[in-house]
Amino acid sequence: VSVSAFPEKLIQSYVSCCTLAGLDVQGFDTEPRATLRSLALNDEVCLVIDISAHSTSMFVVSGRVAQFSSTIIFEDIKNVSLLQEEIKKVITYWNTHEEGRDIKKIYVIGQLAQTENLVSSLESFLKIPVVLGDVWAGLSNEDRIPPIEFNQALDYGVAIGLAIKE
């Protein structure tokens, strides 16, 4: 069972904005659930890191469900050591509270995922395999993939996941 709760006032403000824009609201979803749909991960325990220009979201995933999430404001991707330390805190927290279910792999997506040497420096520091996530993996028909470069698509994991029906 997965439960997400938000204040009714917040949801009503989103519905009002969408309605004013001429959109028909079908529903809302959380960033982790949408992202995980786009990545179509297997049952392994892993960490998904979504690095944008102003924040970094991290989701520990087990059984294809986000079990723990953390978001940090991170405005200087060039300071990779700060990012490494924040990731290490999440991994240490998870691994010490979930014995026997250690994080085995890290998937990196987002606008800044392909920052020079980021994946290799994370892998070297954390001693866990780190790969760029395939945000198109959740699609069932490859013909539906729009003509967009892989590195550009990394920034659209949430949007792609929202477009995939469960």
GROMACS .gro file of N, CA and C in nm:
model
  498
    1VAL      N    1   0.085  -0.117   0.000
    1VAL     CA    2   0.000   0.000   0.000
    1VAL      C    3   0.089   0.123   0.000
    2SER      N    4   0.060   0.214  -0.086
    2SER     CA    5   0.133   0.340  -0.093
    2SER      C    6   0.034   0.454  -0.071
    3VAL      N    7   0.063   0.539   0.025
    3VAL     CA    8  -0.027   0.649   0.057
    3VAL      C    9   0.049   0.780   0.047
    4SER      N   10  -0.010   0.877  -0.019
    4SER     CA   11   0.044   1.013  -0.025
    4SER      C   12  -0.066   1.108   0.017
    5ALA      N   13  -0.034   1.200   0.105
    5ALA     CA   14  -0.135   1.295   0.153
    5ALA      C   15  -0.083   1.437   0.135
    6PHE      N   16  -0.173   1.522   0.090
    6PHE     CA   17  -0.142   1.664   0.073
    6PHE      C   18  -0.260   1.745   0.124
    7PRO      N   19  -0.235   1.866   0.169
    7PRO     CA   20  -0.346   1.951   0.214
    7PRO      C   21  -0.445   1.976   0.101
    8GLU      N   22  -0.573   1.969   0.133
    8GLU     CA   23  -0.678   1.989   0.033
    8GLU      C   24  -0.663   2.126  -0.035
    9LYS      N   25  -0.625   2.226   0.042
    9LYS     CA   26  -0.608   2.361  -0.012
    9LYS      C   27  -0.502   2.363  -0.123
   10LEU      N   28  -0.394   2.289  -0.104
   10LEU     CA   29  -0.289   2.281  -0.205
   10LEU      C   30  -0.342   2.214  -0.332
   11ILE      N   31  -0.409   2.102  -0.317
   11ILE     CA   32  -0.463   2.031  -0.433
   11ILE      C   33  -0.565   2.118  -0.507
   12GLN      N   34  -0.651   2.188  -0.434
   12GLN     CA   35  -0.750   2.275  -0.496
   12GLN      C   36  -0.683   2.387  -0.575
   13SER      N   37  -0.570   2.439  -0.524
   13SER     CA   38  -0.500   2.545  -0.598
   13SER      C   39  -0.443   2.490  -0.728
   14TYR      N   40  -0.393   2.364  -0.726
   14TYR     CA   41  -0.343   2.302  -0.849
   14TYR      C   42  -0.457   2.278  -0.949
   15VAL      N   43  -0.570   2.230  -0.899
   15VAL     CA   44  -0.685   2.205  -0.985
   15VAL      C   45  -0.731   2.337  -1.048
   16SER      N   46  -0.737   2.443  -0.969
   16SER     CA   47  -0.778   2.575  -1.020
   16SER      C   48  -0.685   2.623  -1.130
   17CYS      N   49  -0.554   2.611  -1.108
   17CYS     CA   50  -0.456   2.653  -1.209
   17CYS      C   51  -0.474   2.576  -1.338
   18CYS      N   52  -0.491   2.445  -1.327
   18CYS     CA   53  -0.509   2.361  -1.446
   18CYS      C   54  -0.638   2.397  -1.518
   19THR      N   55  -0.745   2.416  -1.443
   19THR     CA   56  -0.874   2.450  -1.502
   19THR      C   57  -0.866   2.584  -1.575
   20LEU      N   58  -0.802   2.682  -1.513
   20LEU     CA   59  -0.785   2.813  -1.577
   20LEU      C   60  -0.702   2.803  -1.705
   21ALA      N   61  -0.612   2.705  -1.710
   21ALA     CA   62  -0.529   2.686  -1.829
   21ALA      C   63  -0.600   2.602  -1.934
   22GLY      N   64  -0.725   2.562  -1.905
   22GLY     CA   65  -0.802   2.485  -2.001
   22GLY      C   66  -0.771   2.336  -1.999
   23LEU      N   67  -0.709   2.289  -1.893
   23LEU     CA   68  -0.674   2.147  -1.883
   23LEU      C   69  -0.777   2.071  -1.802
   24ASP      N   70  -0.798   1.948  -1.838
   24ASP     CA   71  -0.889   1.860  -1.766
   24ASP      C   72  -0.804   1.773  -1.673
   25VAL      N   73  -0.816   1.790  -1.544
   25VAL     CA   74  -0.734   1.719  -1.447
   25VAL      C   75  -0.781   1.574  -1.436
   26GLN      N   76  -0.688   1.483  -1.459
   26GLN     CA   77  -0.716   1.339  -1.447
   26GLN      C   78  -0.669   1.285  -1.313
   27GLY      N   79  -0.571   1.351  -1.255
   27GLY     CA   80  -0.517   1.306  -1.127
   27GLY      C   81  -0.380   1.367  -1.103
   28PHE      N   82  -0.327   1.341  -0.988
   28PHE     CA   83  -0.194   1.388  -0.951
   28PHE      C   84  -0.112   1.268  -0.905
   29ASP      N   85   0.018   1.279  -0.913
   29ASP     CA   86   0.105   1.173  -0.865
   29ASP      C   87   0.229   1.236  -0.806
   30THR      N   88   0.303   1.156  -0.730
   30THR     CA   89   0.425   1.207  -0.668
   30THR      C   90   0.543   1.191  -0.762
   31GLU      N   91   0.644   1.273  -0.740
   31GLU     CA   92   0.766   1.267  -0.821
   31GLU      C   93   0.830   1.128  -0.817
   32PRO      N   94   0.847   1.067  -0.699
   32PRO     CA   95   0.911   0.934  -0.698
   32PRO      C   96   0.833   0.830  -0.778
   33ARG      N   97   0.702   0.823  -0.762
   33ARG     CA   98   0.623   0.722  -0.834
   33ARG      C   99   0.631   0.742  -0.985
   34ALA      N  100   0.622   0.866  -1.029
   34ALA     CA  101   0.631   0.893  -1.173
   34ALA      C  102   0.770   0.857  -1.226
   35THR      N  103   0.873   0.897  -1.154
   35THR     CA  104   1.009   0.868  -1.196
   35THR      C  105   1.033   0.718  -1.206
   36LEU      N  106   0.985   0.644  -1.107
   36LEU     CA  107   1.006   0.499  -1.108
   36LEU      C  108   0.933   0.432  -1.223
   37ARG      N  109   0.817   0.484  -1.262
   37ARG     CA  110   0.747   0.429  -1.380
   37ARG      C  111   0.832   0.447  -1.505
   38SER      N  112   0.895   0.563  -1.518
   38SER     CA  113   0.975   0.587  -1.639
   38SER      C  114   1.099   0.497  -1.643
   39LEU      N  115   1.157   0.467  -1.529
   39LEU     CA  116   1.279   0.386  -1.524
   39LEU      C  117   1.253   0.236  -1.531
   40ALA      N  118   1.133   0.192  -1.493
   40ALA     CA  119   1.096   0.049  -1.496
   40ALA      C  120   1.205  -0.038  -1.433
   41LEU      N  121   1.239  -0.011  -1.309
   41LEU     CA  122   1.345  -0.084  -1.240
   41LEU      C  123   1.300  -0.224  -1.202
   42ASN      N  124   1.398  -0.312  -1.178
   42ASN     CA  125   1.364  -0.446  -1.130
   42ASN      C  126   1.349  -0.441  -0.978
   43ASP      N  127   1.348  -0.554  -0.913
   43ASP     CA  128   1.321  -0.559  -0.769
   43ASP      C  129   1.442  -0.531  -0.681
   44GLU      N  130   1.558  -0.501  -0.738
   44GLU     CA  131   1.677  -0.477  -0.657
   44GLU      C  132   1.660  -0.352  -0.571
   45VAL      N  133   1.736  -0.347  -0.463
   45VAL     CA  134   1.738  -0.226  -0.379
   45VAL      C  135   1.837  -0.130  -0.445
   46CYS      N  136   1.788  -0.012  -0.480
   46CYS     CA  137   1.873   0.084  -0.549
   46CYS      C  138   1.841   0.227  -0.502
   47LEU      N  139   1.922   0.319  -0.548
   47LEU     CA  140   1.903   0.460  -0.518
   47LEU      C  141   1.888   0.533  -0.651
   48VAL      N  142   1.781   0.612  -0.664
   48VAL     CA  143   1.762   0.695  -0.782
   48VAL      C  144   1.792   0.838  -0.741
   49ILE      N  145   1.878   0.904  -0.818
   49ILE     CA  146   1.917   1.042  -0.789
   49ILE      C  147   1.878   1.128  -0.908
   50ASP      N  148   1.793   1.228  -0.884
   50ASP     CA  149   1.747   1.320  -0.989
   50ASP      C  150   1.810   1.456  -0.959
   51ILE      N  151   1.908   1.494  -1.041
   51ILE     CA  152   1.984   1.616  -1.018
   51ILE      C  153   1.935   1.726  -1.112
   52SER      N  154   1.872   1.827  -1.056
   52SER     CA  155   1.828   1.941  -1.137
   52SER      C  156   1.919   2.060  -1.107
   53ALA      N  157   1.888   2.173  -1.165
   53ALA     CA  158   1.971   2.291  -1.148
   53ALA      C  159   1.966   2.347  -1.005
   54HIS      N  160   1.857   2.322  -0.933
   54HIS     CA  161   1.842   2.385  -0.802
   54HIS      C  162   1.824   2.288  -0.686
   55SER      N  163   1.799   2.162  -0.716
   55SER     CA  164   1.783   2.065  -0.607
   55SER      C  165   1.818   1.926  -0.657
   56THR      N  166   1.838   1.839  -0.562
   56THR     CA  167   1.865   1.699  -0.592
   56THR      C  168   1.771   1.613  -0.510
   57SER      N  169   1.695   1.527  -0.578
   57SER     CA  170   1.604   1.436  -0.510
   57SER      C  171   1.663   1.297  -0.513
   58MET      N  172   1.651   1.227  -0.401
   58MET     CA  173   1.702   1.091  -0.392
   58MET      C  174   1.592   1.001  -0.340
   59PHE      N  175   1.576   0.884  -0.404
   59PHE     CA  176   1.475   0.787  -0.364
   59PHE      C  177   1.540   0.652  -0.346
   60VAL      N  178   1.528   0.594  -0.229
   60VAL     CA  179   1.571   0.456  -0.210
   60VAL      C  180   1.454   0.369  -0.254
   61VAL      N  181   1.482   0.277  -0.344
   61VAL     CA  182   1.378   0.195  -0.405
   61VAL      C  183   1.401   0.049  -0.368
   62SER      N  184   1.295  -0.015  -0.324
   62SER     CA  185   1.297  -0.158  -0.294
   62SER      C  186   1.164  -0.216  -0.339
   63GLY      N  187   1.169  -0.325  -0.413
   63GLY     CA  188   1.046  -0.384  -0.463
   63GLY      C  189   0.971  -0.290  -0.556
   64ARG      N  190   1.045  -0.208  -0.631
   64ARG     CA  191   0.989  -0.112  -0.729
   64ARG      C  192   0.906   0.000  -0.665
   65VAL      N  193   0.926   0.020  -0.535
   65VAL     CA  194   0.853   0.125  -0.464
   65VAL      C  195   0.954   0.212  -0.390
   66ALA      N  196   0.934   0.344  -0.396
   66ALA     CA  197   1.020   0.436  -0.320
   66ALA      C  198   0.989   0.417  -0.172
   67GLN      N  199   1.089   0.372  -0.098
   67GLN     CA  200   1.073   0.344   0.045
   67GLN      C  201   1.117   0.462   0.131
   68PHE      N  202   1.204   0.544   0.075
   68PHE     CA  203   1.261   0.657   0.149
   68PHE      C  204   1.300   0.763   0.047
   69SER      N  205   1.275   0.890   0.078
   69SER     CA  206   1.317   0.996  -0.014
   69SER      C  207   1.377   1.112   0.062
   70SER      N  208   1.462   1.184  -0.007
   70SER     CA  209   1.528   1.301   0.051
   70SER      C  210   1.553   1.401  -0.061
   71THR      N  211   1.532   1.527  -0.034
   71THR     CA  212   1.560   1.632  -0.132
   71THR      C  213   1.650   1.735  -0.067
   72ILE      N  214   1.752   1.774  -0.139
   72ILE     CA  215   1.844   1.877  -0.088
   72ILE      C  216   1.852   1.989  -0.191
   73ILE      N  217   1.872   2.109  -0.139
   73ILE     CA  218   1.897   2.224  -0.227
   73ILE      C  219   2.045   2.219  -0.259
   74PHE      N  220   2.075   2.214  -0.386
   74PHE     CA  221   2.213   2.194  -0.430
   74PHE      C  222   2.234   2.278  -0.554
   75GLU      N  223   2.291   2.395  -0.537
   75GLU     CA  224   2.300   2.488  -0.649
   75GLU      C  225   2.435   2.489  -0.720
   76ASP      N  226   2.532   2.414  -0.668
   76ASP     CA  227   2.664   2.415  -0.731
   76ASP      C  228   2.708   2.273  -0.760
   77ILE      N  229   2.671   2.221  -0.875
   77ILE     CA  230   2.705   2.084  -0.911
   77ILE      C  231   2.855   2.066  -0.925
   78LYS      N  232   2.928   2.174  -0.942
   78LYS     CA  233   3.072   2.163  -0.953
   78LYS      C  234   3.134   2.119  -0.820
   79ASN      N  235   3.061   2.138  -0.709
   79ASN     CA  236   3.107   2.093  -0.579
   79ASN      C  237   3.058   1.949  -0.558
   80VAL      N  238   3.118   1.857  -0.633
   80VAL     CA  239   3.074   1.718  -0.632
   80VAL      C  240   3.094   1.656  -0.494
   81SER      N  241   3.194   1.700  -0.420
   81SER     CA  242   3.219   1.640  -0.288
   81SER      C  243   3.101   1.664  -0.194
   82LEU      N  244   3.036   1.778  -0.203
   82LEU     CA  245   2.917   1.804  -0.121
   82LEU      C  246   2.805   1.707  -0.158
   83LEU      N  247   2.783   1.688  -0.287
   83LEU     CA  248   2.682   1.593  -0.334
   83LEU      C  249   2.717   1.452  -0.288
   84GLN      N  250   2.842   1.413  -0.301
   84GLN     CA  251   2.885   1.280  -0.257
   84GLN      C  252   2.853   1.257  -0.110
   85GLU      N  253   2.881   1.355  -0.027
   85GLU     CA  254   2.856   1.341   0.117
   85GLU      C  255   2.707   1.328   0.148
   86GLU      N  256   2.624   1.403   0.077
   86GLU     CA  257   2.479   1.394   0.099
   86GLU      C  258   2.426   1.257   0.056
   87ILE      N  259   2.477   1.207  -0.056
   87ILE     CA  260   2.436   1.074  -0.102
   87ILE      C  261   2.482   0.968  -0.002
   88LYS      N  262   2.604   0.983   0.045
   88LYS     CA  263   2.657   0.886   0.142
   88LYS      C  264   2.572   0.884   0.269
   89LYS      N  265   2.522   1.000   0.313
   89LYS     CA  266   2.435   1.005   0.432
   89LYS      C  267   2.309   0.923   0.409
   90VAL      N  268   2.247   0.937   0.293
   90VAL     CA  269   2.125   0.863   0.262
   90VAL      C  270   2.155   0.713   0.259
   91ILE      N  271   2.263   0.674   0.193
   91ILE     CA  272   2.300   0.532   0.183
   91ILE      C  273   2.329   0.475   0.321
   92THR      N  274   2.405   0.548   0.402
   92THR     CA  275   2.438   0.502   0.538
   92THR      C  276   2.312   0.488   0.622
   93TYR      N  277   2.223   0.585   0.614
   93TYR     CA  278   2.098   0.577   0.689
   93TYR      C  279   2.021   0.452   0.649
   94TRP      N  280   2.002   0.433   0.519
   94TRP     CA  281   1.925   0.318   0.472
   94TRP      C  282   1.991   0.186   0.512
   95ASN      N  283   2.120   0.174   0.484
   95ASN     CA  284   2.189   0.048   0.510
   95ASN      C  285   2.195   0.012   0.659
   96THR      N  286   2.192   0.111   0.747
   96THR     CA  287   2.196   0.081   0.891
   96THR      C  288   2.057   0.053   0.947
   97HIS      N  289   1.953   0.096   0.877
   97HIS     CA  290   1.817   0.072   0.925
   97HIS      C  291   1.748  -0.045   0.855
   98GLU      N  292   1.801  -0.089   0.746
   98GLU     CA  293   1.740  -0.198   0.668
   98GLU      C  294   1.843  -0.308   0.646
   99GLU      N  295   1.886  -0.373   0.752
   99GLU     CA  296   1.988  -0.476   0.741
   99GLU      C  297   1.951  -0.582   0.639
  100GLY      N  298   2.050  -0.620   0.559
  100GLY     CA  299   2.028  -0.722   0.457
  100GLY      C  300   1.965  -0.669   0.330
  101ARG      N  301   1.929  -0.542   0.327
  101ARG     CA  302   1.869  -0.481   0.208
  101ARG      C  303   1.952  -0.361   0.164
  102ASP      N  304   2.082  -0.379   0.154
  102ASP     CA  305   2.172  -0.270   0.117
  102ASP      C  306   2.149  -0.225  -0.027
  103ILE      N  307   2.178  -0.099  -0.052
  103ILE     CA  308   2.167  -0.040  -0.186
  103ILE      C  309   2.275  -0.102  -0.274
  104LYS      N  310   2.233  -0.159  -0.387
  104LYS     CA  311   2.323  -0.232  -0.477
  104LYS      C  312   2.362  -0.153  -0.602
  105LYS      N  313   2.282  -0.050  -0.636
  105LYS     CA  314   2.308   0.023  -0.760
  105LYS      C  315   2.248   0.163  -0.748
  106ILE      N  316   2.308   0.257  -0.820
  106ILE     CA  317   2.259   0.395  -0.821
  106ILE      C  318   2.229   0.436  -0.965
  107TYR      N  319   2.110   0.492  -0.984
  107TYR     CA  320   2.068   0.545  -1.114
  107TYR      C  321   2.064   0.697  -1.104
  108VAL      N  322   2.130   0.765  -1.196
  108VAL     CA  323   2.134   0.910  -1.197
  108VAL      C  324   2.057   0.961  -1.318
  109ILE      N  325   1.965   1.054  -1.293
  109ILE     CA  326   1.891   1.120  -1.400
  109ILE      C  327   1.888   1.269  -1.369
  110GLY      N  328   1.825   1.345  -1.456
  110GLY     CA  329   1.807   1.488  -1.431
  110GLY      C  330   1.889   1.575  -1.524
  111GLN      N  331   1.860   1.700  -1.517
  111GLN     CA  332   1.921   1.800  -1.604
  111GLN      C  333   2.073   1.799  -1.598
  112LEU      N  334   2.129   1.774  -1.480
  112LEU     CA  335   2.274   1.781  -1.464
  112LEU      C  336   2.338   1.644  -1.446
  113ALA      N  337   2.267   1.539  -1.483
  113ALA     CA  338   2.317   1.402  -1.464
  113ALA      C  339   2.445   1.375  -1.542
  114GLN      N  340   2.462   1.442  -1.655
  114GLN     CA  341   2.579   1.415  -1.737
  114GLN      C  342   2.690   1.517  -1.715
  115THR      N  343   2.689   1.582  -1.599
  115THR     CA  344   2.799   1.671  -1.565
  115THR      C  345   2.929   1.591  -1.576
  116GLU      N  346   3.031   1.653  -1.632
  116GLU     CA  347   3.157   1.585  -1.658
  116GLU      C  348   3.210   1.509  -1.536
  117ASN      N  349   3.240   1.383  -1.555
  117ASN     CA  350   3.298   1.293  -1.454
  117ASN      C  351   3.208   1.267  -1.333
  118LEU      N  352   3.083   1.310  -1.335
  118LEU     CA  353   2.996   1.291  -1.219
  118LEU      C  354   2.972   1.144  -1.188
  119VAL      N  355   2.930   1.067  -1.287
  119VAL     CA  356   2.900   0.926  -1.264
  119VAL      C  357   3.023   0.852  -1.214
  120SER      N  358   3.136   0.872  -1.280
  120SER     CA  359   3.258   0.801  -1.239
  120SER      C  360   3.306   0.844  -1.101
  121SER      N  361   3.295   0.973  -1.069
  121SER     CA  362   3.340   1.018  -0.936
  121SER      C  363   3.248   0.966  -0.826
  122LEU      N  364   3.117   0.960  -0.852
  122LEU     CA  365   3.025   0.904  -0.754
  122LEU      C  366   3.055   0.756  -0.732
  123GLU      N  367   3.075   0.684  -0.841
  123GLU     CA  368   3.102   0.540  -0.830
  123GLU      C  369   3.232   0.515  -0.754
  124SER      N  370   3.333   0.593  -0.782
  124SER     CA  371   3.462   0.578  -0.715
  124SER      C  372   3.451   0.608  -0.565
  125PHE      N  373   3.379   0.713  -0.531
  125PHE     CA  374   3.364   0.755  -0.391
  125PHE      C  375   3.274   0.660  -0.312
  126LEU      N  376   3.162   0.619  -0.372
  126LEU     CA  377   3.061   0.542  -0.299
  126LEU      C  378   3.084   0.391  -0.305
  127LYS      N  379   3.167   0.346  -0.399
  127LYS     CA  380   3.196   0.203  -0.415
  127LYS      C  381   3.071   0.121  -0.445
  128ILE      N  382   2.980   0.181  -0.521
  128ILE     CA  383   2.856   0.118  -0.566
  128ILE      C  384   2.843   0.149  -0.715
  129PRO      N  385   2.799   0.055  -0.798
  129PRO     CA  386   2.782   0.085  -0.940
  129PRO      C  387   2.685   0.203  -0.961
  130VAL      N  388   2.726   0.298  -1.046
  130VAL     CA  389   2.644   0.415  -1.077
  130VAL      C  390   2.627   0.421  -1.229
  131VAL      N  391   2.502   0.434  -1.273
  131VAL     CA  392   2.473   0.442  -1.417
  131VAL      C  393   2.373   0.554  -1.442
  132LEU      N  394   2.370   0.602  -1.566
  132LEU     CA  395   2.266   0.695  -1.607
  132LEU      C  396   2.138   0.614  -1.626
  133GLY      N  397   2.028   0.661  -1.571
  133GLY     CA  398   1.901   0.590  -1.582
  133GLY      C  399   1.840   0.607  -1.720
  134ASP      N  400   1.777   0.502  -1.768
  134ASP     CA  401   1.707   0.506  -1.897
  134ASP      C  402   1.562   0.544  -1.872
  135VAL      N  403   1.530   0.672  -1.890
  135VAL     CA  404   1.394   0.720  -1.860
  135VAL      C  405   1.290   0.673  -1.961
  136TRP      N  406   1.333   0.608  -2.067
  136TRP     CA  407   1.240   0.552  -2.166
  136TRP      C  408   1.208   0.406  -2.137
  137ALA      N  409   1.273   0.344  -2.040
  137ALA     CA  410   1.259   0.200  -2.014
  137ALA      C  411   1.116   0.159  -1.983
  138GLY      N  412   1.037   0.248  -1.926
  138GLY     CA  413   0.900   0.216  -1.888
  138GLY      C  414   0.801   0.214  -2.002
  139LEU      N  415   0.841   0.260  -2.118
  139LEU     CA  416   0.751   0.258  -2.234
  139LEU      C  417   0.744   0.117  -2.291
  140SER      N  418   0.627   0.077  -2.334
  140SER     CA  419   0.610  -0.057  -2.386
  140SER      C  420   0.632  -0.064  -2.537
  141ASN      N  421   0.626   0.047  -2.606
  141ASN     CA  422   0.638   0.048  -2.751
  141ASN      C  423   0.743   0.151  -2.791
  142GLU      N  424   0.860   0.105  -2.835
  142GLU     CA  425   0.970   0.195  -2.868
  142GLU      C  426   0.936   0.293  -2.979
  143ASP      N  427   0.837   0.261  -3.061
  143ASP     CA  428   0.799   0.352  -3.169
  143ASP      C  429   0.743   0.483  -3.115
  144ARG      N  430   0.701   0.482  -2.989
  144ARG     CA  431   0.640   0.602  -2.931
  144ARG      C  432   0.744   0.699  -2.876
  145ILE      N  433   0.870   0.661  -2.877
  145ILE     CA  434   0.974   0.748  -2.822
  145ILE      C  435   0.996   0.865  -2.918
  146PRO      N  436   0.980   0.987  -2.869
  146PRO     CA  437   1.001   1.103  -2.956
  146PRO      C  438   1.148   1.119  -2.994
  147PRO      N  439   1.175   1.190  -3.101
  147PRO     CA  440   1.313   1.210  -3.143
  147PRO      C  441   1.385   1.310  -3.051
  148ILE      N  442   1.437   1.258  -2.942
  148ILE     CA  443   1.509   1.341  -2.845
  148ILE      C  444   1.633   1.264  -2.803
  149GLU      N  445   1.743   1.332  -2.790
  149GLU     CA  446   1.868   1.269  -2.750
  149GLU      C  447   1.859   1.213  -2.608
  150PHE      N  448   1.931   1.103  -2.583
  150PHE     CA  449   1.931   1.039  -2.452
  150PHE      C  450   1.965   1.138  -2.341
  151ASN      N  451   2.071   1.217  -2.362
  151ASN     CA  452   2.115   1.311  -2.257
  151ASN      C  453   2.011   1.419  -2.230
  152GLN      N  454   1.933   1.458  -2.329
  152GLN     CA  455   1.827   1.556  -2.307
  152GLN      C  456   1.709   1.492  -2.233
  153ALA      N  457   1.681   1.366  -2.265
  153ALA     CA  458   1.567   1.296  -2.204
  153ALA      C  459   1.588   1.275  -2.054
  154LEU      N  460   1.711   1.274  -2.006
  154LEU     CA  461   1.738   1.252  -1.864
  154LEU      C  462   1.666   1.352  -1.775
  155ASP      N  463   1.635   1.469  -1.828
  155ASP     CA  464   1.567   1.573  -1.751
  155ASP      C  465   1.416   1.555  -1.748
  156TYR      N  466   1.363   1.456  -1.819
  156TYR     CA  467   1.219   1.441  -1.830
  156TYR      C  468   1.166   1.313  -1.767
  157GLY      N  469   1.240   1.254  -1.674
  157GLY     CA  470   1.198   1.130  -1.610
  157GLY      C  471   1.061   1.140  -1.545
  158VAL      N  472   1.036   1.249  -1.474
  158VAL     CA  473   0.906   1.266  -1.407
  158VAL      C  474   0.796   1.280  -1.511
  159ALA      N  475   0.815   1.365  -1.609
  159ALA     CA  476   0.712   1.387  -1.713
  159ALA      C  477   0.684   1.260  -1.792
  160ILE      N  478   0.787   1.185  -1.825
  160ILE     CA  479   0.768   1.061  -1.899
  160ILE      C  480   0.689   0.962  -1.812
  161GLY      N  481   0.727   0.952  -1.686
  161GLY     CA  482   0.656   0.863  -1.593
  161GLY      C  483   0.511   0.901  -1.576
  162LEU      N  484   0.482   1.031  -1.574
  162LEU     CA  485   0.342   1.075  -1.562
  162LEU      C  486   0.261   1.037  -1.685
  163ALA      N  487   0.326   1.031  -1.801
  163ALA     CA  488   0.256   0.997  -1.925
  163ALA      C  489   0.232   0.847  -1.940
  164ILE      N  490   0.303   0.766  -1.861
  164ILE     CA  491   0.286   0.620  -1.869
  164ILE      C  492   0.171   0.579  -1.780
  165LYS      N  493   0.078   0.506  -1.838
  165LYS     CA  494  -0.036   0.456  -1.761
  165LYS      C  495   0.004   0.331  -1.686
  166GLU      N  496  -0.044   0.320  -1.563
  166GLU     CA  497  -0.014   0.201  -1.484
  166GLU      C  498  -0.107   0.089  -1.521
   0.00000   0.00000   0.00000
